[in-house]
């Protein structure tokens, strides 16, 4: 287990004093393993005491080229020397907008935001402004950031009946329950029934094409496309995670289904605060003062929207993503861990369900197949916590329920991780 030097111990003390819960609110680590990241290089991150971790968290997705990639660092340094932000439209944002439109199948235009939360929030608002309807259907257990709307039915008890929504956070007005409808992911029949019954009120369906790490069943996304068209409802893909990861054109390219709008973030910002909403030009005209009347115009002012330094990082990242072999390396590292994880569980008699794609995946420790949120409730979540903790003790860092392979994970990283899994599974079963 990693040891902590005095400097890190003191900083951890300060974290407990100055941050609620003693942390930044993203990844919560067991107290005895808590560390403060100080720097990262390639596939490794280092704590203040100098301990190295093989990083499968990768900043929760953006660092698909690894930490401090030289091409991205160079682009950022160059951009920073020219000023940090202007509040006028900048050249880098226009260049990145052009690249997003050429890459993302549904994109005719884009607007920039500083987070995936804001991009998803804007997507729902744009759908309301464009259609004049107020409700949005989301899938139970899907995460679209932390707006009041997005946090409905993220982790509800299984007793809530569809399409009733329930806030998964304190502080959300009760009235939001009337505006969000909830359906089970991968269940087209139930989804269609809900849309049919509420078609006059539903502006949009928002879906993570791969919900957390659960892949869509064959025909599910195409079915959603068909149903939404049939009932005059907009379809939004939340591709904050999947864009530029599953393929350069995201889940839309990978699964061959084109929504009306999609959100992107993480990779396209190269590790900087940047995200975007992309979509049909007629829908995004709600952001164009000249094309909208007072009833349909959306004000989207944001101090750092389309920040030039973040856009430079995004452009540099996408340049490397387009290089030959990048996706092969990501999928090969991910595929190796995925297969080994399942094999090792099976060798040890641990019930396991493999979920996701090689570029984004995890397992659930469960006897039953997992195709939606309620299925995940029967998995052994305590065992997953113990598993993650024991891996961390061995210098292997992953998210609570997700691996983010990158283009820079080496064979040695993969071997170390598989060895760790081999040691840990018998200890936590
Ligand atoms: C699918 C999805 N949508 C939206 C978000 C929110 O993005 P952000 O954390 O940039 O606000 C996330 C964050 O992980 C996400 O996974």
XYZ file of C-alpha atoms and ligand atoms in Angstrom:
445
model
C 0.000 0.000 0.000
C 1.265 3.487 -0.855
C 2.776 5.539 1.979
C 2.051 9.254 2.489
C 4.724 11.858 3.113
C 4.200 14.756 5.537
C 3.352 17.234 2.767
C 0.523 15.031 1.491
C -0.744 14.275 5.007
C -0.958 18.009 5.707
C -2.764 18.701 2.435
C -5.230 15.892 3.154
C -5.877 17.507 6.546
C -6.579 20.814 4.793
C -8.856 19.063 2.295
C -10.927 17.748 5.211
C -11.128 21.229 6.669
C -11.890 23.217 3.523
C -13.808 20.857 1.213
C -17.195 19.336 2.131
C -16.512 15.657 2.776
C -12.808 16.345 2.353
C -12.826 15.883 -1.408
C -13.819 17.422 -4.736
C -17.017 15.382 -5.000
C -16.042 13.230 -7.960
C -14.235 10.050 -6.960
C -14.579 9.095 -3.301
C -11.735 6.888 -2.103
C -11.613 4.776 1.070
C -10.095 6.895 3.822
C -6.971 4.767 4.261
C -6.206 5.039 0.518
C -7.100 8.699 -0.002
C -4.484 10.545 -2.023
C -4.072 13.884 -3.746
C -3.088 13.774 -7.399
C -0.103 15.926 -8.163
C 0.767 15.142 -11.759
C 0.268 12.696 -14.583
C 2.246 11.485 -17.567
C 0.910 9.096 -20.178
C -1.022 6.293 -18.504
C 0.221 7.047 -14.979
C -0.834 9.513 -12.336
C 1.237 10.345 -9.273
C 0.216 11.464 -5.823
C 1.908 14.174 -3.780
C 4.053 11.530 -2.077
C 5.309 10.332 -5.459
C 3.421 7.016 -5.666
C 2.449 6.014 -9.225
C -0.923 4.564 -10.254
C -1.841 2.901 -13.541
C -4.734 5.136 -14.481
C -7.909 3.611 -15.950
C -9.922 6.608 -14.752
C -8.168 9.002 -17.119
C -9.846 12.115 -15.772
C -13.193 10.291 -16.242
C -12.667 10.081 -19.992
C -11.043 13.196 -21.466
C -7.438 11.947 -21.259
C -7.770 9.386 -24.029
C -4.288 10.366 -25.276
C -2.841 10.122 -21.788
C -1.779 12.815 -19.364
C 0.313 15.717 -20.659
C 0.372 14.520 -24.271
C 3.157 16.551 -25.934
C 1.045 17.706 -28.899
C -1.785 18.893 -26.637
C 0.592 20.565 -24.182
C 2.349 22.387 -27.009
C -0.957 23.634 -28.454
C -2.116 24.842 -25.033
C 1.123 26.676 -24.247
C 1.001 28.366 -27.639
C -2.635 29.374 -27.146
C -2.087 30.642 -23.600
C 0.690 32.926 -24.766
C -1.879 34.644 -26.985
C -4.307 35.393 -24.161
C -6.719 33.276 -22.165
C -10.210 34.464 -22.990
C -11.864 37.310 -24.892
C -15.684 37.026 -24.694
C -15.718 37.637 -28.435
C -15.948 34.748 -30.888
C -12.414 33.450 -31.383
C -10.579 31.756 -34.247
C -9.950 28.454 -32.426
C -13.651 28.056 -31.622
C -14.566 28.450 -35.284
C -11.925 25.897 -36.319
C -13.176 23.432 -33.705
C -16.808 24.016 -34.715
C -15.875 23.099 -38.298
C -14.163 19.902 -37.119
C -17.133 18.894 -34.939
C -19.541 19.429 -37.821
C -17.415 17.322 -40.129
C -17.044 14.525 -37.528
C -20.469 14.254 -35.887
C -23.165 12.868 -38.211
C -26.081 14.933 -36.815
C -24.083 18.166 -36.622
C -24.863 21.034 -38.949
C -24.035 23.612 -36.293
C -22.736 23.634 -32.721
C -22.841 25.778 -29.611
C -20.056 25.605 -27.019
C -20.467 25.257 -23.274
C -17.963 24.642 -20.484
C -19.344 21.329 -19.204
C -21.281 18.289 -20.315
C -23.882 19.214 -17.706
C -24.495 22.510 -19.451
C -24.498 20.935 -22.942
C -27.191 18.426 -21.894
C -29.160 21.132 -20.121
C -29.013 23.261 -23.284
C -30.064 20.288 -25.437
C -33.247 19.860 -23.403
C -33.930 23.595 -23.387
C -33.357 23.859 -27.157
C -35.798 20.990 -27.701
C -38.422 22.798 -25.637
C -37.859 26.090 -27.439
C -37.970 24.462 -30.881
C -41.046 22.277 -30.326
C -42.984 24.471 -27.908
C -43.494 21.355 -25.745
C -42.260 21.064 -22.155
C -41.569 17.456 -21.174
C -38.447 15.387 -21.763
C -38.164 11.615 -21.543
C -34.965 10.230 -20.046
C -33.989 6.689 -19.196
C -33.840 5.419 -15.642
C -30.262 5.359 -14.351
C -28.903 7.536 -17.161
C -26.542 10.357 -16.225
C -26.727 13.623 -18.132
C -24.878 15.839 -15.668
C -26.193 17.559 -12.577
C -28.911 19.977 -13.707
C -32.277 19.645 -11.961
C -33.697 17.805 -15.002
C -30.726 15.505 -15.508
C -30.671 14.311 -11.901
C -34.194 12.921 -12.050
C -34.284 9.132 -11.572
C -30.553 8.560 -11.642
C -30.663 6.141 -8.709
C -34.363 5.650 -7.827
C -35.730 2.700 -5.899
C -37.103 0.014 -8.216
C -40.575 0.538 -6.725
C -41.217 3.765 -8.671
C -43.518 3.102 -11.609
C -42.697 4.287 -15.136
C -42.966 7.044 -16.285
C -42.944 8.711 -12.856
C -39.689 10.547 -12.160
C -38.059 11.051 -8.785
C -35.262 13.452 -7.874
C -31.965 11.704 -7.092
C -30.658 14.765 -5.270
C -31.733 17.141 -2.566
C -32.585 20.673 -3.606
C -34.513 19.895 -6.788
C -37.975 21.510 -6.936
C -40.830 19.007 -6.749
C -42.312 20.631 -9.859
C -39.568 19.066 -12.001
C -41.211 15.669 -11.440
C -44.015 16.776 -13.758
C -41.572 17.695 -16.522
C -39.452 14.546 -16.789
C -40.768 11.165 -17.897
C -38.806 7.998 -17.181
C -38.525 4.827 -19.253
C -36.404 1.671 -18.932
C -33.323 1.620 -21.211
C -33.330 -1.118 -23.836
C -37.125 -1.506 -23.561
C -38.629 -0.121 -26.756
C -42.191 -1.280 -26.136
C -42.509 0.507 -22.771
C -40.764 3.581 -24.180
C -43.123 3.748 -27.152
C -46.181 3.410 -24.934
C -45.020 6.338 -22.794
C -44.204 8.510 -25.811
C -47.519 7.679 -27.446
C -49.462 8.600 -24.322
C -47.580 11.905 -23.876
C -46.769 12.795 -27.496
C -48.423 16.211 -27.301
C -46.225 17.211 -24.361
C -42.852 15.586 -25.104
C -40.216 17.808 -26.681
C -37.400 15.260 -26.705
C -36.016 11.913 -25.705
C -32.490 12.100 -24.306
C -30.411 8.924 -24.205
C -26.840 7.891 -23.481
C -26.250 5.631 -26.512
C -24.221 3.403 -24.179
C -25.967 3.974 -20.849
C -23.150 4.149 -18.260
C -21.470 0.893 -19.415
C -24.571 -0.856 -20.741
C -24.606 -1.252 -24.517
C -27.782 -0.797 -26.535
C -29.408 -4.047 -27.627
C -29.500 -4.501 -31.408
C -32.245 -2.280 -32.823
C -32.805 -0.222 -29.658
C -31.265 3.038 -30.891
C -32.747 2.653 -34.380
C -36.093 1.895 -32.730
C -35.830 5.113 -30.707
C -35.036 7.005 -33.905
C -38.129 5.524 -35.608
C -40.471 6.098 -32.661
C -39.370 9.687 -32.060
C -39.839 10.498 -35.748
C -43.260 8.862 -35.743
C -44.507 10.966 -32.817
C -42.810 14.266 -33.704
C -40.351 14.168 -30.807
C -36.690 15.222 -31.055
C -33.990 12.638 -30.319
C -30.919 13.729 -28.343
C -27.854 11.499 -27.966
C -25.797 12.393 -24.906
C -22.357 11.643 -26.314
C -20.339 13.412 -23.621
C -18.611 10.069 -23.014
C -18.965 8.253 -26.344
C -18.112 10.976 -28.877
C -14.622 10.472 -30.346
C -14.284 7.366 -28.131
C -16.392 4.629 -29.725
C -15.386 6.009 -33.129
C -14.355 9.420 -34.458
C -18.019 10.050 -35.245
C -19.060 8.722 -31.827
C -21.955 6.379 -31.151
C -23.766 7.815 -34.174
C -21.097 6.427 -36.455
C -20.496 3.275 -34.381
C -24.157 2.220 -34.223
C -25.259 3.907 -37.453
C -28.114 5.963 -35.984
C -28.344 9.753 -36.350
C -30.263 11.794 -33.752
C -31.491 15.378 -34.144
C -29.003 16.736 -31.612
C -26.096 15.361 -29.641
C -23.891 16.567 -26.851
C -20.140 16.120 -26.744
C -17.528 16.879 -24.107
C -14.566 15.226 -22.395
C -12.293 14.178 -25.332
C -13.201 17.145 -27.544
C -11.910 19.510 -24.848
C -8.565 17.717 -24.510
C -8.792 17.814 -20.700
C -9.998 21.427 -20.462
C -13.424 22.817 -19.500
C -15.205 22.524 -22.834
C -18.273 20.754 -24.199
C -20.730 21.358 -27.000
C -24.230 20.802 -28.271
C -24.337 19.795 -31.940
C -27.346 19.318 -34.144
C -29.659 20.252 -36.947
C -29.286 23.876 -38.012
C -33.051 24.482 -37.910
C -33.180 23.329 -34.273
C -30.078 25.279 -33.229
C -31.504 28.405 -34.841
C -33.160 28.935 -31.438
C -29.763 30.352 -30.432
C -29.727 32.803 -33.347
C -31.216 36.131 -32.296
C -31.684 37.110 -35.932
C -33.611 33.941 -36.805
C -35.844 33.730 -33.727
C -38.645 35.749 -32.266
C -38.839 36.483 -28.528
C -40.818 33.290 -27.913
C -38.230 30.928 -29.391
C -34.893 32.620 -28.709
C -32.471 31.150 -26.127
C -29.856 33.319 -24.473
C -26.665 31.272 -24.115
C -24.193 33.754 -22.651
C -21.332 32.061 -20.773
C -18.043 33.779 -19.901
C -15.825 30.848 -20.868
C -17.971 29.192 -23.572
C -15.707 28.229 -26.482
C -12.616 29.298 -24.550
C -9.685 29.555 -27.009
C -7.204 27.629 -24.843
C -9.659 24.752 -24.390
C -10.489 24.815 -28.110
C -6.768 24.628 -28.952
C -6.457 21.597 -26.658
C -9.490 20.040 -28.331
C -8.176 20.631 -31.856
C -4.778 19.148 -30.962
C -6.437 16.128 -29.353
C -8.670 15.484 -32.348
C -5.656 15.744 -34.693
C -4.017 12.863 -32.845
C -7.279 10.897 -32.632
C -7.400 10.927 -36.444
C -3.927 9.378 -36.747
C -3.781 5.817 -37.993
C -3.747 3.232 -35.224
C -5.169 5.380 -32.400
C -8.494 3.523 -32.110
C -6.780 0.140 -32.517
C -4.556 0.916 -29.507
C -7.490 2.034 -27.334
C -9.587 -1.011 -28.217
C -6.719 -3.425 -27.866
C -5.875 -2.248 -24.317
C -9.561 -2.230 -23.361
C -10.312 -5.592 -24.985
C -7.410 -7.272 -23.172
C -8.594 -6.106 -19.725
C -12.225 -6.883 -20.490
C -11.546 -10.436 -21.587
C -9.151 -11.154 -18.734
C -11.592 -9.773 -16.164
C -14.365 -12.070 -17.318
C -12.066 -15.099 -17.617
C -10.597 -14.595 -14.142
C -14.068 -14.224 -12.596
C -15.191 -17.414 -14.308
C -12.074 -19.326 -13.218
C -12.896 -18.296 -9.647
C -16.585 -19.138 -9.879
C -17.616 -15.483 -9.522
C -20.868 -14.652 -11.339
C -20.036 -11.962 -13.880
C -21.737 -9.941 -16.601
C -19.524 -8.199 -19.139
C -20.900 -4.818 -20.189
C -20.027 -2.123 -22.697
C -17.595 -1.941 -25.597
C -13.795 -2.308 -25.655
C -13.382 1.488 -25.433
C -15.656 1.782 -22.373
C -16.673 -1.080 -20.168
C -16.858 -2.806 -16.821
C -18.391 -5.914 -15.353
C -21.256 -6.379 -12.930
C -20.855 -9.147 -10.386
C -24.235 -10.708 -11.047
C -25.848 -13.980 -12.132
C -28.373 -12.095 -14.260
C -27.852 -10.327 -17.594
C -27.657 -6.541 -17.262
C -29.497 -4.516 -19.873
C -30.924 -1.647 -17.842
C -30.674 0.198 -14.519
C -32.951 -2.178 -12.583
C -30.811 -5.142 -13.650
C -27.799 -3.428 -12.088
C -29.539 -3.409 -8.700
C -29.158 -7.177 -8.416
C -25.372 -6.980 -8.876
C -23.035 -7.184 -5.873
C -22.085 -3.519 -5.418
C -20.200 -4.203 -2.155
C -17.999 -6.672 -3.931
C -17.265 -4.082 -6.634
C -16.230 -1.596 -3.926
C -13.942 -4.139 -2.306
C -12.523 -5.061 -5.712
C -11.764 -1.432 -6.624
C -10.195 -0.834 -3.200
C -7.913 -3.860 -3.454
C -6.843 -2.831 -6.970
C -6.032 0.645 -5.693
C -3.870 -0.886 -2.951
C -1.878 -2.407 -5.811
C -1.475 0.925 -7.612
C -4.304 0.449 -10.114
C -6.880 3.231 -10.290
C -10.320 2.880 -11.909
C -13.718 4.515 -11.571
C -16.472 3.067 -9.386
C -18.038 1.243 -12.331
C -16.055 2.014 -15.482
C -12.705 1.523 -17.241
C -11.496 4.215 -19.633
C -8.781 2.670 -21.824
C -6.537 5.091 -23.688
C -4.177 5.173 -26.644
C -1.178 5.222 -24.289
C -1.812 2.265 -21.992
C 1.173 -0.016 -22.518
C 1.435 -3.793 -22.539
C 3.097 -3.461 -19.123
C 0.064 -1.498 -17.795
C -2.260 -4.166 -19.135
C -0.175 -6.979 -17.641
C 0.092 -5.254 -14.255
C -3.671 -4.725 -14.211
C -4.464 -8.303 -15.193
C -2.072 -9.553 -12.514
C -3.828 -7.281 -10.014
C -7.229 -8.639 -11.027
C -5.893 -12.187 -10.711
C -4.758 -11.488 -7.139
C -7.816 -9.541 -6.058
C -10.766 -11.565 -7.324
C -10.134 -14.515 -4.962
C -9.786 -12.051 -2.061
C -13.104 -10.283 -2.585
C -15.399 -13.033 -3.841
C -23.064 10.765 -20.264
C -22.673 12.010 -19.516
N -23.368 13.139 -19.735
C -23.053 14.282 -19.118
C -22.020 14.342 -18.214
C -21.702 15.630 -17.516
O -20.528 16.152 -18.005
P -19.668 17.165 -17.097
O -19.071 16.352 -15.992
O -18.653 17.727 -18.044
O -20.608 18.201 -16.588
C -21.273 13.200 -17.954
C -20.143 13.244 -16.996
O -19.496 12.267 -16.707
C -21.612 11.991 -18.603
O -20.956 10.842 -18.336
